[in-house]
mmCIF file of C-alpha atoms in Angstrom:
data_model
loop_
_atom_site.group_PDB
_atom_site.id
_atom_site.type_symbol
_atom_site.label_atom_id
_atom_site.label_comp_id
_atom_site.label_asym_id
_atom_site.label_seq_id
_atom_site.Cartn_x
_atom_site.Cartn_y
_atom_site.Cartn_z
ATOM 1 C CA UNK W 1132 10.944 39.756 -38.533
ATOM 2 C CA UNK W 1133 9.403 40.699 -35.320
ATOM 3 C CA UNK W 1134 7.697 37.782 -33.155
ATOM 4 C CA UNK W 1135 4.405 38.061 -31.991
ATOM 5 C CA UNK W 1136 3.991 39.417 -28.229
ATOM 6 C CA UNK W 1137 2.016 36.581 -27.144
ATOM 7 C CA UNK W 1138 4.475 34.130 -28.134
ATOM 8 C CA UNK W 1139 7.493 34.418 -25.421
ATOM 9 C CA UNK W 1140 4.768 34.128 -22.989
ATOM 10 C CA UNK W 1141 3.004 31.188 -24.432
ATOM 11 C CA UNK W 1142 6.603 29.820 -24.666
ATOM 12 C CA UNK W 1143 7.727 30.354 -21.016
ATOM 13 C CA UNK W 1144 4.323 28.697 -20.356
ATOM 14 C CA UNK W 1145 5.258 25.864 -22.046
ATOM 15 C CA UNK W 1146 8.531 24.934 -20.460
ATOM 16 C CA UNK W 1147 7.401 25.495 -17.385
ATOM 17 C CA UNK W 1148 4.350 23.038 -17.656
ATOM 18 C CA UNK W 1149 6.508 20.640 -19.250
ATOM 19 C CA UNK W 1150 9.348 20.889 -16.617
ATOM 20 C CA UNK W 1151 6.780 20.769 -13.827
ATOM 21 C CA UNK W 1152 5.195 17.693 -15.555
ATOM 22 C CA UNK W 1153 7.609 14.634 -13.809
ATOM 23 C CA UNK W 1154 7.049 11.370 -14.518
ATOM 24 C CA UNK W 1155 5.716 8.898 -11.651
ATOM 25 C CA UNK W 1156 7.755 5.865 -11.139
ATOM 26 C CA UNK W 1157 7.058 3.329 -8.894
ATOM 27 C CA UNK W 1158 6.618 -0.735 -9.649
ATOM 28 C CA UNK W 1159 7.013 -3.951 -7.063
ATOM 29 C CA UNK W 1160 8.324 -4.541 -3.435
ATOM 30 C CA UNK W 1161 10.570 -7.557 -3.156
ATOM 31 C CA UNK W 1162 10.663 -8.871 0.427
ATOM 32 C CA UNK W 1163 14.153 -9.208 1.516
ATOM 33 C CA UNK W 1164 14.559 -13.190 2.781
ATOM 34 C CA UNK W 1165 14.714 -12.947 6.571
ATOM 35 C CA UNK W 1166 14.114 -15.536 9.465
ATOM 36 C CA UNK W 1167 10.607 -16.857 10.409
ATOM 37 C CA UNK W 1168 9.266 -15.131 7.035
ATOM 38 C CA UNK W 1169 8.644 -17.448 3.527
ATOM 39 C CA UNK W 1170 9.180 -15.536 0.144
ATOM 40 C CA UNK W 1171 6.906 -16.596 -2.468
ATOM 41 C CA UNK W 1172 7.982 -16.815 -5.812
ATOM 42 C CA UNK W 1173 5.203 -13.629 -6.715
ATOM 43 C CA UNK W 1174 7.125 -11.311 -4.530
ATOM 44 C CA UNK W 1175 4.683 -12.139 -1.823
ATOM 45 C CA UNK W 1176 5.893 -12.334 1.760
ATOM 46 C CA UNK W 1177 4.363 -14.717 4.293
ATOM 47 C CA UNK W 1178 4.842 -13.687 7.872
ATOM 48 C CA UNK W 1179 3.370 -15.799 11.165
ATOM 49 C CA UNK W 1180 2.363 -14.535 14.723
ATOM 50 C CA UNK W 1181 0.848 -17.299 17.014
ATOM 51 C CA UNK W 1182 -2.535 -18.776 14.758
ATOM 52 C CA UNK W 1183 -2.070 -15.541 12.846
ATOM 53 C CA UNK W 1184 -0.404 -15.934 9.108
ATOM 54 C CA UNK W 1185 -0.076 -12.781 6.390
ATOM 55 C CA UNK W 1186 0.488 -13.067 3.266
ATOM 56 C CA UNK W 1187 1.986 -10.115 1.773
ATOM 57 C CA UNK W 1188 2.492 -7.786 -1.572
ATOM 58 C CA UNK W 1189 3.409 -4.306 -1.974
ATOM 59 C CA UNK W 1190 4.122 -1.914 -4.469
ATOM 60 C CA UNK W 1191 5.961 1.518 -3.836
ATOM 61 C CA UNK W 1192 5.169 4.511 -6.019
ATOM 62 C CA UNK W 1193 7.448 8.178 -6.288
ATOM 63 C CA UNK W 1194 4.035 9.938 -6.137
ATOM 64 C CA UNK W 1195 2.329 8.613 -3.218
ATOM 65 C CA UNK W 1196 0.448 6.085 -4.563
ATOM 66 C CA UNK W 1197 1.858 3.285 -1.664
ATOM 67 C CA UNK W 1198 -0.252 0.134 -1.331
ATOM 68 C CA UNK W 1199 -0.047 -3.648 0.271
ATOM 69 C CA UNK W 1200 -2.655 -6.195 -0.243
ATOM 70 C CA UNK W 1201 -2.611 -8.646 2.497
ATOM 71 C CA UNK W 1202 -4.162 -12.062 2.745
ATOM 72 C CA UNK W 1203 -4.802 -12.673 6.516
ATOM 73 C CA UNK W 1204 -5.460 -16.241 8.025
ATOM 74 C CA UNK W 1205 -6.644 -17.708 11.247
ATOM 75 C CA UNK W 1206 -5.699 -21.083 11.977
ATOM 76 C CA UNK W 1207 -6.536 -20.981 15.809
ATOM 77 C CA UNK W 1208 -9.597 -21.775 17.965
ATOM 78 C CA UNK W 1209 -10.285 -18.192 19.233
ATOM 79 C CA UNK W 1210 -10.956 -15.431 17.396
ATOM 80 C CA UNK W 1211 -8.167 -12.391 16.834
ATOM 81 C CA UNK W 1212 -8.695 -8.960 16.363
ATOM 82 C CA UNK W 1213 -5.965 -6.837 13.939
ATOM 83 C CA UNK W 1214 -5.184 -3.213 14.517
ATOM 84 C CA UNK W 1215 -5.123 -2.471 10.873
ATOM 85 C CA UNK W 1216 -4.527 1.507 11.721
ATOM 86 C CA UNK W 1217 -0.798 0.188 12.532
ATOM 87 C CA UNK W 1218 0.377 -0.054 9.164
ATOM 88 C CA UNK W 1219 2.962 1.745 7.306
ATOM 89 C CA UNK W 1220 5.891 1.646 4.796
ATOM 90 C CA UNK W 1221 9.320 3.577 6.313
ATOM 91 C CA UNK W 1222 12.100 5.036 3.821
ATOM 92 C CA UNK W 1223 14.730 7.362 4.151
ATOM 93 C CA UNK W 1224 12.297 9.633 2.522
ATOM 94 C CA UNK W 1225 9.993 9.714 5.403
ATOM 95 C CA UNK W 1226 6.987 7.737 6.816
ATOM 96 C CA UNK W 1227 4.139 6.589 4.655
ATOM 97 C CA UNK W 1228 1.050 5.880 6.857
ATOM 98 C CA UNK W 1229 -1.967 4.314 6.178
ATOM 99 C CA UNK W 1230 -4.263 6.468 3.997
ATOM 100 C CA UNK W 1231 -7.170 3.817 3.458
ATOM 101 C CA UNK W 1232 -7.656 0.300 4.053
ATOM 102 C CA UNK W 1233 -10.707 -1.818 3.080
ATOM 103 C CA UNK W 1234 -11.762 -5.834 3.481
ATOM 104 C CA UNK W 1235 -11.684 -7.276 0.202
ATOM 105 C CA UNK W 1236 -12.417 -10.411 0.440
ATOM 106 C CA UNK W 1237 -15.322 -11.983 -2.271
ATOM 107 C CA UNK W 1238 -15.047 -8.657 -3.918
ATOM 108 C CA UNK W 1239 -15.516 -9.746 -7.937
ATOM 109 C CA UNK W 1240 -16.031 -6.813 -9.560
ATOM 110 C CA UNK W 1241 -15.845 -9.155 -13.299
ATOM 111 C CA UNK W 1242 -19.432 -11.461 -12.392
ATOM 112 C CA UNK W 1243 -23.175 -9.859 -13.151
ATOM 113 C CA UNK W 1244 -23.851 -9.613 -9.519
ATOM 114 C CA UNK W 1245 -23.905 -6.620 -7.806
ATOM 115 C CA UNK W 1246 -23.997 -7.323 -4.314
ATOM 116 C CA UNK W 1247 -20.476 -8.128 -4.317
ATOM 117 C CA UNK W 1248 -18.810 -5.173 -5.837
ATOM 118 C CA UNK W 1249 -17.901 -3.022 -2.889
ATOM 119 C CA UNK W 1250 -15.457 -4.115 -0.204
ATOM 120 C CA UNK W 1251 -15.949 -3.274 3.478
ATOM 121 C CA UNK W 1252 -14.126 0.141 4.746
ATOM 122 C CA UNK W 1253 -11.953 -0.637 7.593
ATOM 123 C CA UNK W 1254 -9.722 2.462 7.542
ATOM 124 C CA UNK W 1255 -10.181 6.322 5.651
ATOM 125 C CA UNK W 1256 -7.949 8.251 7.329
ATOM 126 C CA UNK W 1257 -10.271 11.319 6.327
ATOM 127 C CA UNK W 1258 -12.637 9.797 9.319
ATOM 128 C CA UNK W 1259 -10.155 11.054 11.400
ATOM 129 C CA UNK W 1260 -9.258 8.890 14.984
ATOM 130 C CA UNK W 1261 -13.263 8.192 15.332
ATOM 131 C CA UNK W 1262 -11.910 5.367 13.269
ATOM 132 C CA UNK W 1263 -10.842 2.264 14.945
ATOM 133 C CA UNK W 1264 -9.265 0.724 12.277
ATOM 134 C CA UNK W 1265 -9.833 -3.307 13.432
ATOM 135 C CA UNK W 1266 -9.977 -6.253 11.561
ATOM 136 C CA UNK W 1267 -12.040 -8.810 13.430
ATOM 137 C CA UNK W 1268 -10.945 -12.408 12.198
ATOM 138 C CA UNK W 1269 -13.255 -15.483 13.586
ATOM 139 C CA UNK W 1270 -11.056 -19.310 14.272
ATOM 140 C CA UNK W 1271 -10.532 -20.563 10.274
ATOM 141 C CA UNK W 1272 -10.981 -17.589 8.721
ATOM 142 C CA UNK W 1273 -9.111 -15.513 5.646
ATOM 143 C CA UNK W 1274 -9.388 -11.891 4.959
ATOM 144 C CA UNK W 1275 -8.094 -9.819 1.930
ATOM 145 C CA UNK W 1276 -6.844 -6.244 3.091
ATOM 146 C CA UNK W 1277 -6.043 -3.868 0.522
ATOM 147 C CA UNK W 1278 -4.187 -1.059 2.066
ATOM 148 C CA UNK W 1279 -3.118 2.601 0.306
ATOM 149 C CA UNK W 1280 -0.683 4.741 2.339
ATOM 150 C CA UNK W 1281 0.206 8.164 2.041
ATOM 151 C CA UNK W 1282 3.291 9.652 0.584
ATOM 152 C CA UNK W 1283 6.566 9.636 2.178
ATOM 153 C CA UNK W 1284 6.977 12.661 4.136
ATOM 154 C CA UNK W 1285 9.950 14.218 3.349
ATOM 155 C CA UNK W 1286 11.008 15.957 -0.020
ATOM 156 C CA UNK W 1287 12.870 13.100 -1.333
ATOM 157 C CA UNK W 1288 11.893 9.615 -3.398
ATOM 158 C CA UNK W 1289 12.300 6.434 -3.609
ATOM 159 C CA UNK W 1290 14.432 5.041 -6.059
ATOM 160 C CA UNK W 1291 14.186 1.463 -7.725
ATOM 161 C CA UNK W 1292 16.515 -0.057 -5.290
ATOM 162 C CA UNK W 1293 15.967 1.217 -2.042
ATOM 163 C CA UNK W 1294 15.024 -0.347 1.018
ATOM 164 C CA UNK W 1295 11.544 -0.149 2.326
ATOM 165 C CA UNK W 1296 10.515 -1.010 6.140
ATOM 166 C CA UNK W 1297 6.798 -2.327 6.532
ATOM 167 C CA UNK W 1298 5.478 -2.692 9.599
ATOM 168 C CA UNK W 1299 2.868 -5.689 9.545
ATOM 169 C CA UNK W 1300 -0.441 -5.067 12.256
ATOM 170 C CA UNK W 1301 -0.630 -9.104 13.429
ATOM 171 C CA UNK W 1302 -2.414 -10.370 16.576
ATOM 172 C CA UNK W 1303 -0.167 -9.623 19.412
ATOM 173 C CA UNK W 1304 2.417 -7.740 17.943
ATOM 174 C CA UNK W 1305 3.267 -5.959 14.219
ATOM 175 C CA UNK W 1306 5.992 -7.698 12.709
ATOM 176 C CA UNK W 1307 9.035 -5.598 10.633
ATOM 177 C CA UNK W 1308 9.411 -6.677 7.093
ATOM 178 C CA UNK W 1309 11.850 -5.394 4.411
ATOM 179 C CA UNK W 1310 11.513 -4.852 1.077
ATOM 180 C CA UNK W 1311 13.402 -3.826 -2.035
ATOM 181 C CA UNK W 1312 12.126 -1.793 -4.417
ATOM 182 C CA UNK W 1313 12.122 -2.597 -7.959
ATOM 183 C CA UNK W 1314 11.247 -1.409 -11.269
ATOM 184 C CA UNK W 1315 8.151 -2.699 -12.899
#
């Protein structure tokens, strides 16, 4: 029996979709326990600059799809400004930078309002450098960043146990904080 001509094609097709097809994994950062920083028991990380506190959460992603959400407080008597445009995840893989990053705080997307459904842009990195990228943040108050980055640069991945730098945009200064990455 004699097979059909269109069928080797349609066949190499196959495989090759299905090979080119991977998988994404990705799942939860896990702060590694380090001086002047608090762990939380949600894999949160609390770091503290002067008045300026962050509480943060990440999640890592083999397919680009890098994010933080971070809870920023002011418990001083001036007001602060944050650089947000200084954050990024580091990995042997390469450099993920920040690809968006938006002010999310009173955002409730589930109540019948509407007026409260889209968070502020701070950051789209397709504004290009026009973009200042600042967080103002008055004495007393809390702001709720979520934060995408790119994907690491380089040709490799991370793996569920690698070690993830984050560098943290504070007041003064960003502050350094490890994570771990785990699987969901």
């Amino acid at each position: 029996m004699k097979e059909p001509r269109f069928l080797v094609p349609a066949m190499a097709a196959v495989l090759l979709l299905t090979s080119s097809c991977q998988r994404s994994a990705g799942g939860p950062l896990e702060p590694v326990p380090s001086a002047g920083m608090e762990a939380g028991p949600d894999r949160s990380v609390t770091v503290v600059e002067g008045d300026i506190s962050a509480k943060v959460t990440a999640r890592w992603s083999s397919t680009g799809e890098n994010s933080m959400r971070i809870a920023y407080r002011n418990v001083g008597q001036a007001p602060r400004m944050i650089a947000i445009g200084g954050l990024k995840m580091s990995h042997a893989a390469g450099e993920a930078a920040l690809r968006t990053a938006v002010d999310a705080t009173g955002v409730d997307l589930t109540d019948a309002r509407a007026d409260n459904d889209r968070p502020h842009v701070i950051f789209a990195l397709e504004n290009g450098s026009d973009n200042p990228a600042k967080l103002d943040l008055p004495p007393g108050a809390s702001r709720e960043i979520d934060a995408e980055l790119t994907s690491f640069t380089s040709t490799g991945s991370v793996r569920p146990g690698d070690r993830i730098a984050a560098t943290i945009p504070m007041g003064r200064q960003p502050v350094d904080v490890t994570f771990v990455a785990r699987s969901p």
